Coordinates of C-alpha atoms and ligand atoms in Angstrom, one line a residue:
M171 CA -17.3 -19.7 10.3
I172 CA -17.5 -17.1 7.5
K173 CA -13.7 -17.7 6.8
D174 CA -14.0 -21.3 5.8
E175 CA -17.0 -20.5 3.6
I176 CA -15.2 -17.8 1.6
K177 CA -12.2 -20.0 1.7
R178 CA -13.8 -23.1 0.1
L179 CA -15.4 -21.1 -2.6
I180 CA -12.0 -19.5 -3.5
E181 CA -9.9 -23.0 -3.2
G182 CA -12.5 -24.3 -5.6
R183 CA -12.4 -21.4 -8.2
Q184 CA -16.2 -20.7 -7.5
A185 CA -15.8 -17.4 -5.8
R186 CA -17.2 -14.7 -8.3
V187 CA -14.7 -11.9 -8.3
G188 CA -16.2 -8.4 -8.6
V189 CA -13.6 -5.5 -9.2
I190 CA -14.7 -1.9 -9.0
G191 CA -13.1 0.4 -11.5
L192 CA -11.4 -0.8 -14.7
G193 CA -8.4 1.6 -15.2
Y194 CA -4.5 0.8 -15.0
V195 CA -5.0 -1.4 -11.7
G196 CA -8.3 -2.7 -12.2
L197 CA -8.8 -4.1 -15.3
P198 CA -5.4 -6.2 -15.4
L199 CA -6.5 -7.4 -11.9
A200 CA -10.1 -8.5 -13.4
V201 CA -8.5 -10.2 -16.5
E202 CA -5.9 -12.2 -14.4
F203 CA -8.7 -13.6 -12.2
A204 CA -10.6 -14.7 -15.2
R205 CA -7.2 -16.1 -16.8
K206 CA -7.0 -18.1 -13.7
G207 CA -10.4 -19.8 -14.0
F208 CA -12.6 -17.3 -11.5
R209 CA -15.5 -15.5 -13.0
S210 CA -14.8 -12.2 -12.9
V211 CA -17.1 -9.2 -13.0
G212 CA -15.7 -5.5 -13.4
F213 CA -17.9 -2.6 -12.4
E214 CA -17.2 0.8 -13.8
V215 CA -19.2 4.1 -13.8
D216 CA -17.7 4.9 -17.4
A217 CA -20.2 3.1 -19.6
R218 CA -17.5 3.2 -22.5
K219 CA -15.3 1.1 -20.7
A220 CA -17.6 -1.4 -19.6
E221 CA -18.9 -1.6 -23.4
A222 CA -15.3 -1.8 -24.8
I223 CA -14.4 -4.8 -22.4
N224 CA -17.5 -6.6 -23.4
R225 CA -16.7 -6.2 -27.0
G226 CA -13.4 -7.8 -26.1
E227 CA -11.4 -4.3 -26.7
S228 CA -8.7 -2.9 -24.4
Y229 CA -7.9 0.7 -23.5
I230 CA -5.0 -0.3 -21.2
G231 CA -1.6 -0.8 -23.1
D232 CA -0.4 -3.5 -20.8
V233 CA -3.7 -5.4 -21.2
A234 CA -3.9 -7.5 -25.0
A235 CA -7.1 -7.2 -26.5
E236 CA -7.0 -10.7 -27.2
V237 CA -6.7 -11.7 -23.7
I238 CA -9.7 -9.8 -22.7
A239 CA -11.5 -11.0 -25.9
E240 CA -10.9 -14.9 -24.9
A241 CA -11.9 -14.2 -21.3
V242 CA -14.9 -12.4 -22.3
A243 CA -15.9 -15.4 -24.7
A244 CA -15.3 -18.0 -22.1
E245 CA -18.1 -16.1 -20.1
R246 CA -15.0 -15.5 -17.5
L247 CA -15.2 -11.8 -17.9
H248 CA -18.0 -9.2 -17.9
A249 CA -18.2 -5.5 -17.4
T250 CA -21.0 -3.7 -16.0
T251 CA -22.3 -0.7 -14.7
D252 CA -25.1 -2.5 -12.9
F253 CA -23.8 -2.3 -9.4
D254 CA -26.8 -4.5 -8.4
L255 CA -24.4 -7.4 -9.8
L256 CA -21.9 -6.6 -6.4
G257 CA -24.6 -8.9 -4.7
T258 CA -23.8 -11.9 -6.7
C259 CA -19.9 -11.3 -6.2
D260 CA -18.1 -13.4 -3.2
A261 CA -14.9 -11.1 -3.4
I262 CA -15.1 -7.4 -4.2
I263 CA -11.8 -5.3 -4.8
I264 CA -12.1 -1.6 -4.9
C265 CA -9.4 -0.2 -7.4
V266 CA -10.9 3.4 -7.8
P267 CA -8.7 6.6 -8.2
T268 CA -7.5 8.2 -4.7
P269 CA -6.6 11.9 -6.2
L270 CA -5.7 14.8 -4.4
R271 CA -8.0 18.0 -3.4
K272 CA -6.6 21.4 -4.7
T273 CA -5.6 21.8 -1.1
K274 CA -3.3 18.8 -1.5
E275 CA -5.4 16.9 1.1
P276 CA -6.6 13.5 0.4
D277 CA -9.7 12.9 -2.0
I278 CA -11.2 9.5 -0.9
S279 CA -14.6 10.4 -2.6
Y280 CA -14.2 7.8 -5.2
I281 CA -13.6 5.0 -2.2
L282 CA -16.5 6.2 -0.4
A283 CA -18.8 6.0 -3.6
A284 CA -17.7 2.7 -4.4
S285 CA -18.4 1.7 -0.6
A286 CA -21.6 2.9 -0.4
E287 CA -22.4 0.8 -3.7
I288 CA -21.1 -2.2 -1.6
Q289 CA -22.8 -1.3 1.5
K290 CA -26.3 -1.4 -0.2
R291 CA -25.7 -4.8 -1.5
L292 CA -23.5 -6.1 1.4
R293 CA -24.3 -9.8 2.2
R294 CA -23.2 -12.5 4.8
G295 CA -20.3 -14.5 3.1
Q296 CA -18.7 -11.5 1.4
L297 CA -14.8 -10.9 1.4
V298 CA -14.1 -7.0 0.5
V299 CA -10.7 -5.6 -0.2
L300 CA -9.4 -1.9 -0.9
E301 CA -6.6 -1.8 -3.2
S302 CA -6.4 1.9 -4.1
T303 CA -3.9 3.8 -2.4
T304 CA -4.6 5.5 0.9
Y305 CA -3.8 6.9 4.4
P306 CA -3.2 4.6 7.3
G307 CA -6.7 4.2 8.6
T308 CA -9.0 4.1 5.6
T309 CA -10.1 0.4 5.6
D310 CA -10.5 0.5 9.8
E311 CA -11.7 4.0 10.2
V312 CA -14.0 4.6 7.3
L313 CA -15.0 1.2 5.4
L314 CA -15.6 -1.0 8.5
P315 CA -17.8 1.3 10.1
L316 CA -19.8 1.9 7.1
F317 CA -20.2 -1.8 6.2
E318 CA -21.0 -2.6 10.2
E319 CA -24.1 0.0 9.9
Q320 CA -25.9 -2.6 8.0
G321 CA -26.1 -4.5 10.9
L322 CA -23.5 -7.4 9.5
K323 CA -20.5 -8.2 11.8
L324 CA -16.9 -8.5 10.8
D325 CA -15.6 -12.0 10.9
E326 CA -19.4 -13.3 11.6
D327 CA -20.9 -12.3 8.5
F328 CA -17.9 -10.6 6.1
L329 CA -14.3 -9.9 5.9
L330 CA -12.2 -6.9 5.1
A331 CA -8.6 -6.1 4.0
F332 CA -6.3 -3.9 2.6
S333 CA -3.8 -4.7 -0.4
P334 CA -1.8 -2.1 -2.2
E335 CA -1.4 -2.4 -5.8
R336 CA 2.3 -2.2 -7.3
V337 CA 1.5 -2.2 -11.2
D338 CA 4.0 -0.7 -12.8
P339 CA 2.4 0.6 -16.4
G340 CA 4.9 -0.1 -19.4
N341 CA 7.2 -2.6 -17.3
P342 CA 7.6 -5.3 -19.8
Q343 CA 9.3 -7.5 -16.8
F344 CA 7.0 -7.2 -14.1
K345 CA 3.1 -8.0 -14.3
T346 CA 0.3 -8.8 -11.8
D347 CA 1.7 -12.5 -11.3
N348 CA 5.0 -11.8 -10.6
I349 CA 4.6 -8.7 -8.2
P350 CA 4.5 -10.1 -4.7
K351 CA 1.3 -8.7 -3.1
V352 CA 1.2 -7.2 0.8
V353 CA -2.1 -7.9 2.1
G354 CA -3.4 -6.9 5.8
G355 CA -7.2 -7.5 7.0
C356 CA -8.8 -5.8 9.6
T357 CA -8.8 -9.3 11.5
D358 CA -6.9 -12.4 11.2
D359 CA -9.6 -14.2 9.3
S360 CA -9.8 -11.2 6.8
T361 CA -6.1 -11.3 6.1
E362 CA -5.9 -15.2 5.8
A363 CA -9.0 -15.2 3.3
A364 CA -7.6 -12.2 1.5
A365 CA -4.2 -13.7 1.1
L366 CA -5.5 -16.9 -0.1
L367 CA -7.6 -15.1 -2.8
Y368 CA -4.4 -13.1 -4.1
G369 CA -2.3 -16.4 -3.6
Q370 CA -4.5 -17.7 -6.8
I371 CA -3.1 -15.0 -9.2
V372 CA 0.3 -13.8 -7.9
R373 CA 3.2 -16.2 -7.0
E374 CA 4.1 -14.4 -3.6
V375 CA 1.9 -12.8 -1.0
H376 CA 3.1 -11.2 2.1
A377 CA 0.6 -11.0 4.6
V378 CA 1.1 -8.3 7.7
S379 CA -0.7 -8.0 10.9
S380 CA -3.1 -5.3 9.7
A381 CA -4.9 -3.0 7.1
R382 CA -2.8 0.0 8.7
V383 CA 0.7 -1.7 8.0
A384 CA -0.6 -2.8 4.6
E385 CA -1.7 0.9 3.9
A386 CA 1.6 2.2 5.3
A387 CA 3.9 -0.1 3.3
K388 CA 2.3 1.1 -0.1
L389 CA 2.9 4.8 1.0
L390 CA 6.5 4.2 2.2
E391 CA 7.4 2.7 -1.1
N392 CA 6.0 5.5 -3.1
T393 CA 7.6 8.4 -0.5
F394 CA 10.7 6.4 -0.7
R395 CA 10.7 7.1 -4.6
A396 CA 9.5 10.4 -4.2
V397 CA 12.2 11.5 -2.0
N398 CA 15.3 9.7 -3.6
I399 CA 14.1 11.1 -6.9
G400 CA 14.2 14.4 -5.0
M401 CA 17.7 13.8 -4.2
A402 CA 18.6 12.8 -7.5
N403 CA 17.0 16.2 -8.7
E404 CA 18.6 18.2 -6.3
M405 CA 22.1 16.6 -7.2
A406 CA 21.4 17.4 -10.8
R407 CA 20.6 21.3 -10.2
L408 CA 23.6 21.3 -8.1
C409 CA 26.0 19.8 -10.5
Y410 CA 24.7 22.0 -12.9
H411 CA 26.1 25.0 -11.1
L412 CA 29.2 23.2 -10.8
G413 CA 29.7 22.4 -14.1
I414 CA 29.7 18.3 -13.4
D415 CA 27.8 15.9 -15.6
T416 CA 25.2 14.4 -12.9
W417 CA 24.7 11.1 -15.0
E418 CA 28.4 10.5 -14.9
V419 CA 28.5 11.1 -11.1
I420 CA 25.6 8.6 -10.7
R421 CA 26.8 6.1 -13.0
A422 CA 30.1 6.0 -11.0
A423 CA 28.4 5.9 -7.5
A424 CA 26.3 2.9 -8.8
T425 CA 29.5 0.9 -9.1
K426 CA 29.4 0.8 -5.4
P427 CA 28.1 -2.9 -4.9
F428 CA 26.2 -2.3 -1.5
G429 CA 24.8 0.7 0.3
F430 CA 23.9 2.8 -2.8
M431 CA 20.9 2.4 -5.2
P432 CA 20.7 4.8 -8.4
F433 CA 17.9 6.9 -8.8
Y434 CA 18.0 9.4 -11.9
P435 CA 17.1 12.8 -12.1
G436 CA 14.4 14.1 -14.6
P437 CA 11.9 16.8 -15.6
G438 CA 9.8 16.4 -12.7
I439 CA 7.4 13.5 -11.4
G440 CA 4.3 12.4 -12.8
G441 CA 1.5 9.9 -12.9
H442 CA -1.4 9.0 -10.4
C443 CA 1.3 7.7 -7.8
I444 CA 4.5 9.2 -6.8
P445 CA 3.5 13.0 -6.9
L446 CA 0.2 12.0 -4.8
D447 CA 1.0 9.4 -2.4
P448 CA 3.2 11.0 -0.2
H449 CA 0.6 13.5 0.4
Y450 CA -1.7 10.8 1.7
L451 CA 0.8 9.9 4.5
S452 CA 1.9 13.4 5.8
W453 CA -1.8 14.7 5.7
K454 CA -2.4 11.9 8.1
A455 CA 0.9 12.6 10.2
R456 CA -0.5 16.2 10.5
Q457 CA -3.8 14.9 12.0
H458 CA -1.6 13.2 14.7
G459 CA 0.4 16.3 15.1
F460 CA 3.4 15.2 13.4
D461 CA 5.3 17.3 10.7
S462 CA 7.2 14.8 7.9
R463 CA 9.9 17.0 6.5
F464 CA 11.1 14.6 4.0
I465 CA 8.0 14.5 2.0
G466 CA 7.5 18.4 1.8
L467 CA 11.0 19.0 0.7
A468 CA 11.1 16.3 -1.7
E469 CA 8.0 17.9 -3.3
E470 CA 9.5 21.4 -3.1
V471 CA 12.6 19.9 -5.2
N472 CA 10.7 17.9 -7.7
S473 CA 7.9 20.4 -8.3
R474 CA 10.8 23.0 -9.3
M475 CA 12.1 21.0 -12.1
P476 CA 10.0 21.8 -14.8
E477 CA 11.2 25.2 -14.0
H478 CA 14.7 24.3 -14.0
V479 CA 14.4 22.4 -17.4
V480 CA 12.5 25.9 -18.6
T481 CA 15.9 27.7 -17.4
L482 CA 18.1 25.1 -19.3
V483 CA 16.2 25.9 -22.5
T484 CA 16.2 29.6 -22.1
D485 CA 20.0 29.8 -21.3
A486 CA 21.0 27.5 -24.2
L487 CA 18.9 29.5 -26.4
N488 CA 20.9 32.8 -25.0
D489 CA 24.1 30.7 -26.2
D490 CA 22.5 31.0 -29.6
R491 CA 21.8 34.5 -29.0
K492 CA 18.0 33.8 -29.4
S493 CA 15.4 34.5 -26.9
L494 CA 12.9 32.0 -25.7
K495 CA 9.9 34.4 -27.1
G496 CA 9.0 33.4 -30.8
S497 CA 11.5 30.4 -30.7
R498 CA 9.8 27.2 -32.3
V499 CA 10.1 24.4 -29.6
V500 CA 9.3 20.8 -30.3
V501 CA 8.8 18.8 -26.9
L502 CA 9.6 15.2 -27.3
G503 CA 7.3 13.0 -25.2
V504 CA 4.8 14.1 -22.9
A505 CA 3.9 11.1 -21.0
Y506 CA 4.9 11.0 -17.8
K507 CA 7.4 8.2 -18.4
K508 CA 8.5 6.0 -21.3
D509 CA 6.5 3.6 -23.4
I510 CA 3.0 4.8 -22.0
D511 CA 0.2 7.1 -22.7
D512 CA -0.3 8.2 -19.4
V513 CA -0.2 12.3 -18.8
R514 CA -1.5 12.7 -15.2
E515 CA 0.7 14.8 -13.4
S516 CA 3.2 15.0 -16.6
P517 CA 5.8 17.6 -16.2
A518 CA 5.4 17.8 -19.8
L519 CA 2.3 19.9 -19.1
S520 CA 3.8 22.3 -16.8
I521 CA 6.6 22.7 -19.0
I522 CA 4.8 23.6 -22.1
D523 CA 2.6 26.1 -19.8
R524 CA 5.8 27.8 -18.8
L525 CA 7.1 27.9 -22.5
R526 CA 4.1 29.3 -23.8
A527 CA 3.8 31.8 -20.9
K528 CA 7.0 33.1 -22.3
G529 CA 6.0 33.6 -25.9
A530 CA 7.5 30.6 -27.6
E531 CA 6.0 28.5 -30.2
V532 CA 5.7 24.9 -28.8
R533 CA 4.5 22.0 -30.4
Y534 CA 4.9 18.3 -29.3
H535 CA 5.5 14.9 -30.5
D536 CA 4.7 11.8 -28.8
P537 CA 3.6 8.2 -30.3
F538 CA 1.5 7.4 -27.6
V539 CA -0.5 10.7 -26.8
A540 CA -2.5 11.8 -30.0
E541 CA -3.9 14.9 -28.2
L542 CA -3.0 16.8 -24.8
R543 CA -5.4 18.5 -23.1
F544 CA -4.8 21.2 -20.7
D545 CA -7.9 21.3 -18.5
D546 CA -7.8 17.5 -17.5
A547 CA -4.0 18.4 -16.2
H548 CA -5.1 21.1 -13.6
T549 CA -2.4 23.6 -15.0
E550 CA -3.2 27.1 -15.5
G551 CA -2.7 26.9 -19.6
P552 CA -5.0 27.7 -22.3
G553 CA -8.1 24.9 -22.5
E554 CA -7.3 24.4 -26.4
P555 CA -5.9 21.0 -26.7
L556 CA -2.6 20.7 -28.5
Q557 CA -2.2 17.7 -31.3
S558 CA 1.0 15.7 -31.3
T559 CA 2.6 16.9 -34.5
A560 CA 4.7 14.2 -37.1
L561 CA 8.4 14.4 -36.4
T562 CA 9.2 15.2 -39.9
D563 CA 12.7 16.1 -40.8
D564 CA 11.2 19.6 -41.8
E565 CA 9.8 19.7 -38.3
L566 CA 13.2 18.8 -36.8
R567 CA 15.1 21.4 -39.2
A568 CA 12.6 24.1 -38.3
S569 CA 13.0 23.7 -34.7
D570 CA 15.0 26.2 -32.7
V571 CA 15.2 23.5 -30.1
V572 CA 14.2 19.9 -29.3
I573 CA 13.5 19.2 -25.6
I574 CA 13.5 15.4 -24.7
V575 CA 11.0 15.3 -21.9
T576 CA 10.1 11.5 -22.3
D577 CA 12.4 9.1 -23.1
H578 CA 10.0 6.7 -25.4
S579 CA 11.9 3.9 -26.8
G580 CA 10.5 4.2 -30.4
V581 CA 11.8 7.3 -31.6
D582 CA 14.4 7.7 -33.8
Y583 CA 17.0 9.7 -31.8
R584 CA 19.7 9.5 -34.3
R585 CA 17.5 11.7 -37.0
V586 CA 16.8 13.9 -34.3
C587 CA 20.7 14.4 -33.6
E588 CA 21.3 14.9 -37.3
L589 CA 18.7 17.4 -38.0
S590 CA 18.0 19.4 -35.2
K591 CA 19.9 22.8 -34.2
L592 CA 19.9 22.3 -30.1
I593 CA 18.5 19.3 -28.0
V594 CA 17.9 19.8 -24.2
D595 CA 17.9 16.0 -23.0
T596 CA 16.2 16.0 -19.7
R597 CA 16.4 12.0 -19.4
N598 CA 19.9 10.8 -20.5
A599 CA 18.0 9.5 -23.5
L600 CA 20.5 10.1 -26.0
S601 CA 23.8 7.5 -25.7
R602 CA 27.4 8.6 -25.5
D603 CA 27.6 7.5 -29.2
L604 CA 24.9 9.4 -30.3
R605 CA 26.1 12.7 -28.7
R606 CA 29.5 12.2 -30.3
G607 CA 28.1 12.0 -33.4
S608 CA 25.3 14.7 -33.0
T609 CA 25.5 17.8 -35.2
A610 CA 23.0 19.4 -32.8
R611 CA 24.3 20.9 -29.5
I612 CA 23.3 19.0 -26.8
V613 CA 22.6 20.1 -23.4
R614 CA 21.6 17.8 -20.7
L615 CA 20.2 17.9 -17.4
Ligands
NAD174 N1 -1.6 3.8 -12.2 C1 -0.6 3.0 -11.3 O1 0.3 3.2 -12.1 C2 -1.0 2.6 -10.1 C3 -0.3 1.8 -9.4 C4 -0.5 1.3 -8.2 C5 -1.3 1.7 -7.5 N2 -2.4 2.6 -7.9 C6 -3.6 3.2 -7.2 O2 -4.7 2.2 -7.5 C7 -5.9 3.1 -7.5 C8 -6.3 3.5 -9.0 O3 -5.5 3.9 -9.9 P1 -5.9 3.8 -11.8 O4 -4.7 4.1 -12.1 O5 -6.1 2.5 -11.8 O6 -6.7 4.7 -11.9 P2 -7.8 4.8 -13.4 O7 -8.0 6.2 -13.3 O8 -6.7 4.3 -14.4 O9 -8.9 4.0 -13.3 C9 -9.8 4.1 -12.0 C10 -11.0 3.9 -12.7 O10 -12.1 3.7 -11.9 C11 -13.5 3.9 -12.3 N3 -14.3 4.9 -11.2 C12 -14.1 5.6 -10.7 N4 -15.4 5.7 -9.5 C13 -15.9 4.7 -9.5 C14 -16.8 4.1 -8.9 N5 -17.5 4.8 -8.0 N6 -17.3 2.8 -9.3 C15 -16.6 2.0 -10.5 N7 -15.7 2.8 -11.3 C16 -15.3 4.0 -10.8 C17 -13.1 5.2 -13.2 O11 -14.0 5.4 -14.1 C18 -11.7 4.4 -13.9 O12 -12.0 3.6 -15.0 C19 -5.3 4.8 -7.0 O13 -5.6 4.6 -5.7 C20 -3.9 4.8 -7.6 O14 -3.3 5.5 -6.8 C21 -2.2 3.2 -9.2

């Protein structure tokens, strides 16, 4: 049986593992297989990334260059743009982007492109796993027919599964090996082989009955976050109108030892997952005549947060008899979350856009993001990139308002509180002690 052949190769660490797409998800995965003794091949369309890996360099914050260099030197890791090498791989894992179209419909063109490369070289004895987040049914309805076009048969010749990625960039506690992995195959043999493969690099594998269940589980996880963050954001706006401190309310509610899980408001959601993934689910639901109300509502509430932040800034300046127009604004942090360099879908882009549209003079400081390009960010703003400004004493003193949009750990918030006139804190980054000692006026979300 093909399953047994593949399992033998995995158990003997003889299987060559190919990873397509060496980004936030694919690179740590390829490195982990190499670290566990497999020969790992990374496939990229971006030649600069492949070259960097082969030189032993890293471009992903969570993956240390030394680890890459060691794996490359030991000939356990190799990156390439030559997709013909897919034919030499026993297991192939797809980790390419799954963005949305302008219409907010799923764009699975990257999955299709990667699958077309596999299809051309698919041979007997290969296990293919899709990791990119996508709607339930993609593996069964899109990938399987494509692969079977070649005349090869599932279970007899090759195996196919879905296993969602849960990497949390910048999280020092949870890395590839200690995040449980959900695996669902198109057949039981596929589930078994894929579970065995991941069992080599992660401590816990949770097998489910189908690829669809695994696809839906990933979308539930991220939709759960989007909806709960939406609830926290709505609560923040509600508390603003009632003049109540939202953060204190959440802290108090979180003392309940059961039935409550704290989620926090913020300037809006960002990254490649939470703002996008729920749309994959609602789109698929619509195909079946079902309207998922929570998803739409959460999106509506979350997408209004940048506008709310600008309202807070405008109101706070107004209290100082100043207008937003002509005010000097420093946006502190532009990454979508703390301690990482990812600005994809970051609310900072929309906030900066809105501030500039109202005539504010905007600068930003982010220790992780040297340059901010607006054309990449699908905003309507000017195409000219902005450069991160040094957070000097003079810069802080000269600002009319500092807006904390991302609460990076390395920023000297004490100095910000000592030198600025006005701070709008959208992340509750300033502790109670800092707030008490601050000479700046502080407005919190
Ligand atoms: N970033 C996260 O935190 C995260 C977490 C969980 C799941 N995911 C999901 O994982 C998938 C990948 O996300 P990511 O953040 O790693 O994206 P990314 O943009 O960081 O990386 C994707 C890589 O794939 C490459 N690529 C694109 N098309 C290719 C092709 N046809 N062949 C080979 N390489 C190709 C790109 O050059 C890029 O380097 C997405 O579906 C995403 O939703 C991401």
